Tab-separated table of C-alpha atoms (C1' of nucleotides) in Angstrom:
chain	number	residue	atom	x	y	z
A	1237	MET	CA	-28.836	-35.186	-2.930
A	1238	THR	CA	-31.202	-32.325	-3.652
A	1239	GLN	CA	-33.941	-32.790	-5.778
A	1240	THR	CA	-36.151	-30.371	-7.623
A	1241	PRO	CA	-39.828	-29.649	-6.669
A	1242	GLU	CA	-41.965	-31.255	-10.040
A	1243	ARG	CA	-40.109	-34.658	-8.558
A	1244	LEU	CA	-41.770	-34.772	-5.030
A	1245	THR	CA	-44.537	-36.154	-3.848
A	1246	LYS	CA	-47.636	-34.685	-2.399
A	1247	GLY	CA	-46.210	-35.267	1.079
A	1248	GLU	CA	-43.172	-34.200	0.644
A	1249	ARG	CA	-44.607	-31.040	-0.970
A	1250	THR	CA	-46.772	-30.174	1.688
A	1251	ARG	CA	-44.229	-31.062	4.375
A	1252	ARG	CA	-42.040	-28.252	3.113
A	1253	ARG	CA	-44.612	-25.772	2.590
A	1254	ILE	CA	-45.269	-26.824	6.493
A	1255	LEU	CA	-41.603	-26.145	7.209
A	1256	HIS	CA	-41.592	-22.978	5.088
A	1257	THR	CA	-44.420	-21.405	6.776
A	1258	ALA	CA	-43.534	-22.453	10.373
A	1259	LEU	CA	-40.437	-20.802	9.884
A	1260	GLU	CA	-42.515	-16.714	8.600
A	1261	ILE	CA	-45.106	-17.121	11.754
A	1262	PHE	CA	-41.797	-18.342	13.863
A	1263	ALA	CA	-40.089	-15.504	12.975
A	1264	GLU	CA	-42.994	-12.913	13.118
A	1265	ARG	CA	-44.571	-13.531	16.304
A	1266	GLY	CA	-41.688	-16.472	18.262
A	1267	TYR	CA	-42.247	-19.426	19.183
A	1268	ALA	CA	-44.630	-19.577	22.580
A	1269	GLY	CA	-47.108	-17.141	21.048
A	1270	VAL	CA	-48.531	-19.225	17.420
A	1271	SER	CA	-50.314	-22.230	17.105
A	1272	LEU	CA	-49.747	-25.173	14.978
A	1273	ARG	CA	-53.490	-24.354	13.990
A	1274	GLU	CA	-52.354	-20.892	12.949
A	1275	VAL	CA	-49.554	-22.660	11.002
A	1276	ALA	CA	-51.651	-25.107	9.293
A	1277	SER	CA	-54.578	-22.929	8.587
A	1278	ARG	CA	-51.669	-20.821	6.112
A	1279	ALA	CA	-50.190	-23.820	4.666
A	1280	GLY	CA	-53.845	-24.971	3.928
A	1281	ILE	CA	-53.800	-27.471	5.909
A	1282	THR	CA	-56.100	-28.737	8.692
A	1283	HIS	CA	-53.844	-28.788	12.192
A	1284	ALA	CA	-53.782	-33.016	12.675
A	1285	GLY	CA	-53.052	-32.696	9.105
A	1286	LEU	CA	-49.514	-30.728	10.326
A	1287	LEU	CA	-48.983	-33.694	12.699
A	1288	HIS	CA	-49.161	-36.282	10.106
A	1289	TYR	CA	-45.246	-34.468	9.063
A	1290	PHE	CA	-44.287	-33.618	12.649
A	1291	THR	CA	-45.337	-35.123	16.229
A	1292	GLY	CA	-45.920	-32.271	17.552
A	1293	LYS	CA	-44.673	-28.251	18.244
A	1294	ASP	CA	-41.551	-28.927	19.612
A	1295	ASP	CA	-40.834	-31.346	16.309
A	1296	LEU	CA	-41.381	-28.724	13.650
A	1297	LEU	CA	-39.388	-25.943	15.019
A	1298	LEU	CA	-36.543	-28.210	15.973
A	1299	THR	CA	-37.263	-29.887	12.454
A	1300	MET	CA	-37.233	-26.688	10.625
A	1301	MET	CA	-34.060	-24.839	12.487
A	1302	ILE	CA	-32.119	-27.408	11.734
A	1303	GLU	CA	-33.038	-27.826	8.168
A	1304	ARG	CA	-32.495	-23.827	8.206
A	1305	ASP	CA	-28.971	-23.892	9.104
A	1306	ARG	CA	-28.331	-27.292	7.051
A	1307	ALA	CA	-29.252	-25.654	4.325
A	1308	GLU	CA	-27.039	-22.354	4.724
A	1309	ILE	CA	-23.912	-24.300	5.954
A	1310	GLU	CA	-23.817	-25.828	2.720
A	1311	ALA	CA	-24.934	-22.699	0.384
A	1312	ILE	CA	-21.210	-21.882	1.921
A	1313	ARG	CA	-19.197	-25.097	1.711
A	1314	SER	CA	-21.250	-25.293	-2.188
A	1315	TYR	CA	-19.967	-20.918	-2.904
A	1316	VAL	CA	-17.008	-21.857	-1.349
A	1317	ALA	CA	-15.913	-25.561	-3.284
A	1318	ALA	CA	-16.635	-23.366	-6.752
A	1319	GLY	CA	-13.697	-22.227	-6.729
A	1320	THR	CA	-14.046	-18.330	-7.739
A	1321	GLY	CA	-12.330	-17.299	-5.274
A	1322	PRO	CA	-12.005	-18.124	-1.797
A	1323	SER	CA	-10.979	-21.777	-0.851
A	1324	SER	CA	-11.677	-21.974	2.049
A	1325	VAL	CA	-13.991	-21.235	5.589
A	1326	GLU	CA	-12.980	-19.066	7.041
A	1327	GLN	CA	-12.183	-16.866	4.508
A	1328	ILE	CA	-15.157	-16.359	3.261
A	1329	ILE	CA	-16.969	-16.519	6.824
A	1330	VAL	CA	-17.387	-12.744	8.116
A	1331	ARG	CA	-17.747	-11.164	4.699
A	1332	TRP	CA	-20.812	-13.727	4.133
A	1333	MET	CA	-22.514	-12.699	7.837
A	1334	ILE	CA	-22.228	-8.685	6.593
A	1335	ARG	CA	-23.611	-10.290	3.199
A	1336	ASP	CA	-26.636	-12.735	4.649
A	1337	ILE	CA	-27.495	-8.934	7.123
A	1338	ALA	CA	-27.706	-6.907	4.287
A	1339	ARG	CA	-29.458	-8.764	2.229
A	1340	ASN	CA	-31.425	-9.630	5.498
A	1341	GLN	CA	-31.758	-5.741	6.179
A	1342	SER	CA	-33.661	-4.866	2.127
A	1343	ARG	CA	-35.155	-8.072	2.588
A	1344	PRO	CA	-36.227	-9.167	5.750
A	1345	ASP	CA	-36.309	-13.481	5.814
A	1346	ILE	CA	-35.319	-14.765	8.453
A	1347	ALA	CA	-32.895	-13.319	11.467
A	1348	PRO	CA	-35.315	-12.269	12.970
A	1349	LEU	CA	-36.764	-15.679	13.431
A	1350	PHE	CA	-32.260	-16.724	15.522
A	1351	VAL	CA	-32.407	-13.210	18.278
A	1352	LYS	CA	-36.694	-14.145	19.036
A	1353	LEU	CA	-36.476	-17.478	19.482
A	1354	SER	CA	-32.890	-17.775	20.807
A	1355	THR	CA	-33.456	-15.348	23.702
A	1356	GLU	CA	-36.840	-17.276	24.653
A	1357	ALA	CA	-34.860	-20.688	24.326
A	1358	THR	CA	-32.311	-19.134	27.312
A	1359	GLU	CA	-34.591	-20.776	29.560
A	1360	SER	CA	-33.166	-24.058	30.604
A	1361	GLY	CA	-36.439	-27.412	29.352
A	1362	HIS	CA	-36.878	-24.209	26.437
A	1363	PRO	CA	-37.610	-27.800	23.876
A	1364	ALA	CA	-34.379	-25.327	22.029
A	1365	TYR	CA	-32.317	-25.007	24.116
A	1366	ASP	CA	-28.908	-27.287	23.519
A	1367	TYR	CA	-29.761	-26.219	19.557
A	1368	PHE	CA	-29.022	-22.551	20.022
A	1369	ARG	CA	-26.574	-23.915	22.834
A	1370	GLY	CA	-24.469	-25.697	20.357
A	1371	ARG	CA	-25.273	-23.491	17.370
A	1372	TYR	CA	-23.962	-20.208	19.433
A	1373	ILE	CA	-20.741	-22.281	20.190
A	1374	ARG	CA	-20.125	-23.663	16.401
A	1375	LEU	CA	-20.740	-20.115	15.201
A	1376	ARG	CA	-18.025	-18.521	17.629
A	1377	GLU	CA	-15.626	-20.833	16.902
A	1378	THR	CA	-16.346	-20.493	13.134
A	1379	LEU	CA	-15.691	-16.924	13.276
A	1380	ALA	CA	-12.828	-17.057	15.599
A	1381	ARG	CA	-10.642	-19.179	12.949
A	1382	GLY	CA	-12.586	-16.074	10.570
A	1383	PHE	CA	-11.321	-13.432	12.468
A	1384	ALA	CA	-7.942	-15.067	12.657
A	1385	TYR	CA	-7.747	-14.910	9.044
A	1386	GLU	CA	-8.952	-11.165	8.604
A	1387	PHE	CA	-6.340	-10.142	11.264
A	1388	ALA	CA	-3.326	-11.674	8.749
A	1389	ALA	CA	-4.749	-10.640	5.519
A	1390	ALA	CA	-5.517	-6.541	6.496
A	1391	GLU	CA	-2.941	-4.770	5.551
A	1392	PRO	CA	-1.356	-3.925	8.033
A	1393	PRO	CA	-1.794	-7.158	10.091
A	1394	VAL	CA	-4.365	-6.910	13.181
A	1395	GLU	CA	-2.344	-7.693	16.068
A	1396	GLY	CA	-3.174	-8.231	19.817
A	1397	ARG	CA	-6.083	-9.221	18.904
A	1398	ASP	CA	-8.002	-12.597	20.690
A	1399	PRO	CA	-10.032	-13.700	17.034
A	1400	GLY	CA	-12.251	-15.675	19.660
A	1401	LEU	CA	-13.171	-12.027	22.240
A	1402	CYS	CA	-14.021	-10.615	18.330
A	1403	ALA	CA	-16.406	-13.551	17.596
A	1404	GLN	CA	-18.623	-13.418	20.268
A	1405	GLN	CA	-18.986	-9.395	20.267
A	1406	PHE	CA	-19.892	-9.839	16.822
A	1407	ILE	CA	-22.289	-11.989	17.286
A	1408	ALA	CA	-23.853	-10.360	20.077
A	1409	LEU	CA	-23.357	-7.173	17.824
A	1410	ALA	CA	-25.682	-8.530	15.093
A	1411	ASP	CA	-27.933	-9.828	17.469
A	1412	GLY	CA	-28.514	-6.906	20.144
A	1413	LEU	CA	-28.657	-4.774	16.023
A	1414	GLN	CA	-31.311	-6.723	15.101
A	1415	VAL	CA	-33.308	-6.065	17.681
A	1416	GLN	CA	-32.917	-1.965	17.349
A	1417	TRP	CA	-33.616	-2.280	13.633
A	1418	LEU	CA	-36.711	-4.578	14.102
A	1419	LEU	CA	-38.354	-1.869	16.214
A	1420	ASP	CA	-37.348	1.080	14.872
A	1421	PRO	CA	-35.680	0.724	11.384
A	1422	GLU	CA	-34.892	4.476	9.965
A	1423	SER	CA	-32.339	4.417	12.992
A	1424	THR	CA	-30.221	1.625	12.642
A	1425	ASP	CA	-27.812	0.560	10.019
A	1426	MET	CA	-26.934	-3.312	10.216
A	1427	VAL	CA	-24.461	-3.342	8.041
A	1428	ALA	CA	-22.977	0.120	8.232
A	1429	SER	CA	-22.666	0.015	12.131
A	1430	LEU	CA	-21.206	-3.924	11.807
A	1431	LEU	CA	-18.488	-2.831	8.976
A	1432	ASP	CA	-18.085	0.111	12.086
A	1433	TYR	CA	-17.014	-2.160	13.921
A	1434	LEU	CA	-15.014	-3.659	11.725
A	1435	GLY	CA	-13.320	-0.414	11.129
A	1436	ILE	CA	-11.617	0.537	14.588
A	1437	LEU	CA	-10.729	-3.956	14.732
A	1438	GLY	CA	-8.456	-2.251	11.896
A	1439	ILE	CA	-10.232	-4.753	9.003
A	1440	ASP	CA	-11.333	-1.938	6.014
A	1441	ALA	CA	-14.380	-4.267	5.419
A	1442	GLU	CA	-15.536	-1.979	2.200
A	1443	GLY	CA	-18.030	-3.066	-0.041
A	1444	TRP	CA	-18.144	-6.584	2.177
A	1445	ALA	CA	-21.934	-6.703	1.527
A	1446	ASP	CA	-21.726	-6.060	-1.865
A	1447	ILE	CA	-20.134	-9.793	-2.888
A	1448	ALA	CA	-21.334	-11.665	-4.853
A	1449	VAL	CA	-22.385	-14.970	-3.701
A	1450	PRO	CA	-24.813	-17.489	-5.474
A	1451	GLU	CA	-28.337	-16.995	-4.036
A	1452	ASP	CA	-29.288	-20.020	-1.817
A	1453	ARG	CA	-32.347	-22.195	-2.120
A	1454	SER	CA	-34.811	-21.520	0.611
A	1455	ALA	CA	-37.216	-24.663	1.849
B	1488	MET	CA	-42.680	9.563	47.992
B	1489	THR	CA	-41.199	6.705	48.652
B	1490	GLN	CA	-42.187	4.567	51.785
B	1491	THR	CA	-41.166	1.684	53.904
B	1492	PRO	CA	-42.348	-1.046	53.255
B	1493	GLU	CA	-44.206	-1.039	56.673
B	1494	ARG	CA	-45.715	2.324	56.318
B	1495	LEU	CA	-47.970	-0.126	53.103
B	1496	THR	CA	-51.367	-0.971	53.297
B	1497	LYS	CA	-51.850	-5.025	52.786
B	1498	GLY	CA	-53.344	-3.760	49.393
B	1499	GLU	CA	-50.442	-1.565	48.104
B	1500	ARG	CA	-47.507	-4.779	49.578
B	1501	THR	CA	-49.740	-7.131	47.491
B	1502	ARG	CA	-49.578	-4.892	44.841
B	1503	ARG	CA	-45.583	-5.188	45.089
B	1504	ARG	CA	-45.665	-8.210	45.613
B	1505	ILE	CA	-47.375	-9.116	42.224
B	1506	LEU	CA	-45.029	-6.642	40.427
B	1507	HIS	CA	-42.238	-8.257	42.079
B	1508	THR	CA	-43.304	-11.576	41.657
B	1509	ALA	CA	-44.684	-11.297	37.542
B	1510	LEU	CA	-40.720	-9.446	36.848
B	1511	GLU	CA	-39.536	-12.761	38.092
B	1512	ILE	CA	-41.527	-15.073	35.594
B	1513	PHE	CA	-41.441	-12.970	31.916
B	1514	ALA	CA	-37.410	-12.718	32.978
B	1515	GLU	CA	-37.366	-16.710	32.817
B	1516	ARG	CA	-40.463	-17.627	30.081
B	1517	GLY	CA	-40.747	-14.637	28.720
B	1518	TYR	CA	-44.858	-13.015	27.776
B	1519	ALA	CA	-46.655	-14.792	25.339
B	1520	GLY	CA	-45.562	-18.229	27.654
B	1521	VAL	CA	-46.526	-17.446	30.930
B	1522	SER	CA	-50.369	-17.187	31.812
B	1523	LEU	CA	-51.496	-14.817	35.054
B	1524	ARG	CA	-53.062	-17.923	37.327
B	1525	GLU	CA	-48.812	-18.175	37.435
B	1526	VAL	CA	-47.880	-15.406	37.776
B	1527	ALA	CA	-51.024	-14.894	40.947
B	1528	SER	CA	-49.940	-18.227	42.392
B	1529	ARG	CA	-46.821	-17.755	42.893
B	1530	ALA	CA	-47.711	-14.416	43.925
B	1531	GLY	CA	-49.888	-16.294	46.944
B	1532	ILE	CA	-53.713	-15.989	45.350
B	1533	THR	CA	-55.599	-15.969	42.471
B	1534	HIS	CA	-55.811	-14.950	39.153
B	1535	ALA	CA	-59.331	-13.339	39.373
B	1536	GLY	CA	-57.421	-11.701	42.913
B	1537	LEU	CA	-54.466	-11.165	40.760
B	1538	LEU	CA	-57.247	-8.708	38.441
B	1539	HIS	CA	-58.435	-6.925	40.602
B	1540	TYR	CA	-55.188	-4.944	41.200
B	1541	PHE	CA	-54.406	-4.760	36.762
B	1542	THR	CA	-56.971	-4.578	34.396
B	1543	GLY	CA	-55.560	-7.451	32.132
B	1544	LYS	CA	-52.226	-9.481	31.146
B	1545	ASP	CA	-51.272	-6.426	28.871
B	1546	ASP	CA	-51.413	-3.566	31.839
B	1547	LEU	CA	-50.053	-6.160	34.302
B	1548	LEU	CA	-46.881	-6.111	31.980
B	1549	LEU	CA	-46.904	-2.100	31.003
B	1550	THR	CA	-47.275	-1.303	34.173
B	1551	MET	CA	-43.892	-3.417	34.921
B	1552	MET	CA	-41.931	-2.103	32.692
B	1553	ILE	CA	-42.661	1.265	33.546
B	1554	GLU	CA	-42.124	1.364	37.645
B	1555	ARG	CA	-38.972	-1.014	36.981
B	1556	ASP	CA	-37.839	2.068	34.740
B	1557	ARG	CA	-38.632	4.838	36.978
B	1558	ALA	CA	-37.020	2.812	40.407
B	1559	GLU	CA	-33.557	2.588	37.917
B	1560	ILE	CA	-33.414	6.062	36.682
B	1561	GLU	CA	-34.703	7.464	40.097
B	1562	ALA	CA	-31.078	5.954	41.435
B	1563	ILE	CA	-28.799	7.492	38.561
B	1564	ARG	CA	-30.697	10.512	39.289
B	1565	SER	CA	-30.431	10.351	43.363
B	1566	TYR	CA	-27.061	9.369	43.108
B	1567	VAL	CA	-26.438	12.674	40.871
B	1568	ALA	CA	-27.958	14.756	42.928
B	1569	ALA	CA	-25.734	12.616	46.111
B	1570	GLY	CA	-23.359	15.111	44.539
B	1571	THR	CA	-20.354	12.776	46.134
B	1572	GLY	CA	-18.168	13.661	42.327
B	1573	PRO	CA	-19.883	13.249	39.400
B	1574	SER	CA	-22.070	16.373	38.370
B	1575	SER	CA	-24.558	14.987	35.775
B	1576	VAL	CA	-26.263	12.129	34.066
B	1577	GLU	CA	-23.926	11.646	31.291
B	1578	GLN	CA	-20.650	11.738	33.012
B	1579	ILE	CA	-21.987	8.343	34.755
B	1580	ILE	CA	-24.380	6.664	32.616
B	1581	VAL	CA	-21.560	4.228	30.773
B	1582	ARG	CA	-20.109	3.376	33.907
B	1583	TRP	CA	-23.899	3.183	35.396
B	1584	MET	CA	-24.115	0.393	33.073
B	1585	ILE	CA	-21.249	-1.925	32.610
B	1586	ARG	CA	-21.938	-1.388	36.789
B	1587	ASP	CA	-25.221	-2.621	35.464
B	1588	ILE	CA	-24.129	-5.884	34.052
B	1589	ALA	CA	-21.550	-6.461	36.923
B	1590	ARG	CA	-23.812	-6.827	38.963
B	1591	ASN	CA	-25.970	-9.277	36.800
B	1592	GLN	CA	-23.470	-11.324	35.573
B	1593	SER	CA	-22.744	-12.306	39.145
B	1594	ARG	CA	-26.679	-12.416	40.556
B	1595	PRO	CA	-29.022	-12.783	37.719
B	1596	ASP	CA	-32.234	-10.558	38.279
B	1597	ILE	CA	-33.888	-8.610	36.039
B	1598	ALA	CA	-30.848	-8.224	33.320
B	1599	PRO	CA	-32.909	-11.769	30.971
B	1600	LEU	CA	-36.116	-9.606	31.321
B	1601	PHE	CA	-34.938	-7.211	29.054
B	1602	VAL	CA	-33.849	-9.419	25.924
B	1603	LYS	CA	-36.180	-11.503	25.795
B	1604	LEU	CA	-39.004	-8.936	26.130
B	1605	SER	CA	-37.769	-6.822	24.279
B	1606	THR	CA	-36.958	-9.515	21.150
B	1607	GLU	CA	-40.853	-10.812	21.722
B	1608	ALA	CA	-42.449	-6.900	21.676
B	1609	THR	CA	-40.200	-6.139	17.758
B	1610	GLU	CA	-43.883	-7.260	16.200
B	1611	SER	CA	-45.768	-4.611	15.811
B	1612	GLY	CA	-48.800	-4.960	17.524
B	1613	HIS	CA	-47.643	-6.605	21.046
B	1614	PRO	CA	-48.973	-4.624	24.235
B	1615	ALA	CA	-45.536	-3.299	24.914
B	1616	TYR	CA	-44.039	-2.498	21.320
B	1617	ASP	CA	-44.540	1.330	21.841
B	1618	TYR	CA	-42.911	0.974	25.142
B	1619	PHE	CA	-39.709	-0.725	24.159
B	1620	ARG	CA	-39.029	1.168	21.294
B	1621	GLY	CA	-38.803	4.850	23.347
B	1622	ARG	CA	-37.259	3.305	25.692
B	1623	TYR	CA	-34.608	2.279	22.949
B	1624	ILE	CA	-34.689	5.711	20.674
B	1625	ARG	CA	-34.461	7.804	24.944
B	1626	LEU	CA	-31.375	5.284	25.939
B	1627	ARG	CA	-29.819	5.486	22.826
B	1628	GLU	CA	-29.804	9.367	23.547
B	1629	THR	CA	-28.640	9.251	26.933
B	1630	LEU	CA	-26.126	7.060	26.169
B	1631	ALA	CA	-24.924	8.942	23.222
B	1632	ARG	CA	-24.239	12.149	25.729
B	1633	GLY	CA	-22.388	9.370	28.079
B	1634	PHE	CA	-19.736	8.414	25.056
B	1635	ALA	CA	-19.343	12.616	24.139
B	1636	TYR	CA	-18.839	13.037	27.650
B	1637	GLU	CA	-16.208	10.115	27.546
B	1638	PHE	CA	-14.264	10.590	24.341
B	1639	ALA	CA	-13.675	14.145	25.877
B	1640	ALA	CA	-12.998	12.752	28.557
B	1641	ALA	CA	-10.688	10.297	27.895
B	1642	GLU	CA	-6.490	10.817	27.761
B	1643	PRO	CA	-5.785	10.840	25.382
B	1644	PRO	CA	-9.528	12.593	24.000
B	1645	VAL	CA	-11.330	10.155	21.512
B	1646	GLU	CA	-11.536	12.160	17.741
B	1647	GLY	CA	-13.768	10.993	15.081
B	1648	ARG	CA	-16.187	8.270	16.430
B	1649	ASP	CA	-20.255	9.362	16.874
B	1650	PRO	CA	-20.959	8.820	20.195
B	1651	GLY	CA	-24.592	7.527	18.450
B	1652	LEU	CA	-23.010	4.999	16.620
B	1653	CYS	CA	-21.162	3.920	19.593
B	1654	ALA	CA	-23.941	4.233	22.564
B	1655	GLN	CA	-25.905	1.679	18.791
B	1656	GLN	CA	-23.122	-1.184	19.525
B	1657	PHE	CA	-22.830	-0.307	23.088
B	1658	ILE	CA	-26.161	-1.777	23.899
B	1659	ALA	CA	-26.583	-4.033	20.808
B	1660	LEU	CA	-23.485	-6.178	22.561
B	1661	ALA	CA	-25.289	-5.473	25.399
B	1662	ASP	CA	-28.151	-7.261	24.403
B	1663	GLY	CA	-26.870	-9.867	22.145
B	1664	LEU	CA	-23.512	-10.332	25.223
B	1665	GLN	CA	-26.995	-11.756	27.446
B	1666	VAL	CA	-27.854	-14.010	24.684
B	1667	GLN	CA	-25.045	-15.157	24.649
B	1668	TRP	CA	-23.924	-15.380	28.449
B	1669	LEU	CA	-27.444	-17.125	29.402
B	1670	LEU	CA	-26.853	-20.784	26.725
B	1671	ASP	CA	-23.510	-20.230	27.892
B	1672	PRO	CA	-22.315	-18.578	31.607
B	1673	GLU	CA	-19.345	-19.668	31.520
B	1674	SER	CA	-17.961	-18.479	27.464
B	1675	THR	CA	-19.013	-15.570	28.159
B	1676	ASP	CA	-17.186	-12.972	29.936
B	1677	MET	CA	-20.250	-9.444	28.973
B	1678	VAL	CA	-18.306	-7.791	31.452
B	1679	ALA	CA	-15.203	-9.034	30.502
B	1680	SER	CA	-16.148	-8.054	26.495
B	1681	LEU	CA	-17.904	-4.982	26.636
B	1682	LEU	CA	-14.031	-3.217	28.696
B	1683	ASP	CA	-12.873	-4.526	25.711
B	1684	TYR	CA	-15.272	-2.576	23.836
B	1685	LEU	CA	-14.378	0.396	25.253
B	1686	GLY	CA	-11.046	0.132	25.194
B	1687	ILE	CA	-10.810	0.013	20.982
B	1688	LEU	CA	-12.756	2.948	21.314
B	1689	GLY	CA	-9.899	3.657	23.097
B	1690	ILE	CA	-11.406	4.781	26.491
B	1691	ASP	CA	-9.886	3.190	29.858
B	1692	ALA	CA	-12.608	1.619	31.875
B	1693	GLU	CA	-10.415	-0.434	33.793
B	1694	GLY	CA	-12.570	-0.878	36.809
B	1695	TRP	CA	-15.704	0.634	35.468
B	1696	ALA	CA	-16.821	-2.431	36.942
B	1697	ASP	CA	-16.703	-1.636	40.877
B	1698	ILE	CA	-17.055	1.777	40.866
B	1699	ALA	CA	-19.709	2.146	44.167
B	1700	VAL	CA	-22.956	3.365	43.863
B	1701	PRO	CA	-26.007	2.594	46.173
B	1702	GLU	CA	-28.127	-0.802	45.993
B	1703	ASP	CA	-31.400	0.072	44.487
B	1704	ARG	CA	-34.544	-0.841	46.498
B	1705	SER	CA	-36.299	-3.304	44.417
B	1706	ALA	CA	-40.451	-2.518	43.912
C	1058	DG	C1'	-52.571	-37.861	3.138
C	1059	DT	C1'	-55.792	-35.346	5.054
C	1060	DC	C1'	-60.083	-35.025	7.209
C	1061	DT	C1'	-63.587	-34.370	11.221
C	1062	DA	C1'	-64.850	-35.306	15.828
C	1063	DT	C1'	-63.755	-34.820	19.892
C	1064	DA	C1'	-60.733	-35.609	24.122
C	1065	DT	C1'	-58.833	-33.216	27.627
C	1066	DT	C1'	-56.252	-29.087	29.962
C	1067	DC	C1'	-55.924	-24.237	30.274
C	1068	DC	C1'	-56.310	-19.395	28.454
C	1069	DG	C1'	-58.437	-14.700	29.850
C	1070	DA	C1'	-61.573	-12.204	31.598
C	1071	DT	C1'	-65.898	-11.379	34.918
C	1072	DA	C1'	-69.587	-11.942	38.331
C	1073	DG	C1'	-70.564	-12.332	42.652
C	1074	DA	C1'	-70.016	-14.168	47.862
C	1075	DC	C1'	-67.416	-12.889	51.388
D	427	DG	C1'	-58.841	-7.567	49.534
D	428	DT	C1'	-59.597	-11.934	48.485
D	429	DC	C1'	-61.839	-15.505	47.250
D	430	DT	C1'	-65.091	-19.303	43.961
D	431	DA	C1'	-67.097	-20.690	40.536
D	432	DT	C1'	-67.877	-19.989	35.926
D	433	DC	C1'	-68.253	-18.399	31.378
D	434	DG	C1'	-67.056	-18.322	26.339
D	435	DG	C1'	-62.733	-19.690	23.542
D	436	DA	C1'	-58.049	-21.429	21.933
D	437	DA	C1'	-55.010	-24.912	22.617
D	438	DT	C1'	-52.208	-29.723	21.729
D	439	DA	C1'	-53.534	-33.818	20.880
D	440	DT	C1'	-56.238	-38.293	19.680
D	441	DA	C1'	-58.726	-41.461	17.140
D	442	DG	C1'	-60.505	-42.627	13.461
D	443	DA	C1'	-63.046	-41.263	8.634
D	444	DC	C1'	-62.904	-41.232	4.119
DNA sequence: GTCTATATTCCGATAGAC
DNA sequence: GTCTATCGGAATATAGAC
């Protein structure tokens, strides 16, 4: 399904280059503050050329978000399907998120993007409002199943905690820590803070930031 | 020091009306996506009229943030100074924040403002970057002292927890919950989630959302 | 598939009348 | 203190050449 870059048409390569550039710039400066001209310029074409591939700024944003999500989901599924250990998504999702944040803390990439765009998109009527709403709901559900698994797997098992509430708190913590980290990286160790939270819950998450998962090939 | 509205000059009233309007609009749509013309229009003047009071868009943003902060700080100080109970800021700051979020959850007002602008301001070079950086540092310090107090006052006292780390987590949680709440209010009870977090730490925060504090008169 | 050229709208900011 | 008028620039988007 996923072709190697060498086999792609010139148009498809340009399209991917635009998406990659858009991701970088939106991550740096949000959505409203960025112009198509700037994205096009950094991608090596004019803004009119860019509009050959996307109908407008909104389309570029949503396409980028959706493709990014799909790549991430496929990476998780293929890791699980590889069968080297865990055999379902809920057995790995909490660890995956920890590792994801650890990787982003050492090499900032797309994490700022989601925080900036999600807050910007909270205005109803924003082009990505529905997308983010659905994304948070899905993530919360997946993570809730992950917490239910971790609670049962913990030694001793954790009882009396609501997995859904913990999922909500975990996501909120990850988002909020991102803001503090971007403003003041030296004072904020996101991974340590998240592991500490899991520790409070009764989950021993030692070493979860280092679990080996395949690098995903970004768009 | 603070005059009643009736005694203000016409210019001062206009100035405050502009600040109030700016707060509303920035809270709705962030900074980059808002024009001075729109703020001015909703305040009942032209954008040229607005620029009689502020040197530019950046000035409007920073003045608004700083005055908002000052009003909040003064409200806390005057409550403490009233001497009806707690005699220092650290004895009330955690409860104050809970009540503040409870009030904002029932009557959304300025809470979205800080989440949206702070993420937008994480780009270095943003006009409010330094402001937010300093704000988070100060808030974290104040809240850390608050947690140290609450840990000592808890029954039984909480031991072995780092107040600074808890302050960081509490702020992150509040910010992150705000995003989920704005996207999906029905699924997110911010106050319940924060009280649950305090409960995990060993702090019984029952009823903290209902503590009586004087309404602050907003700008 | 990408360009130039352009239409249209809106931006922040200034000058100066009243 | 607030206005009209306007500047210079940049935005999204379209039309059509190559």
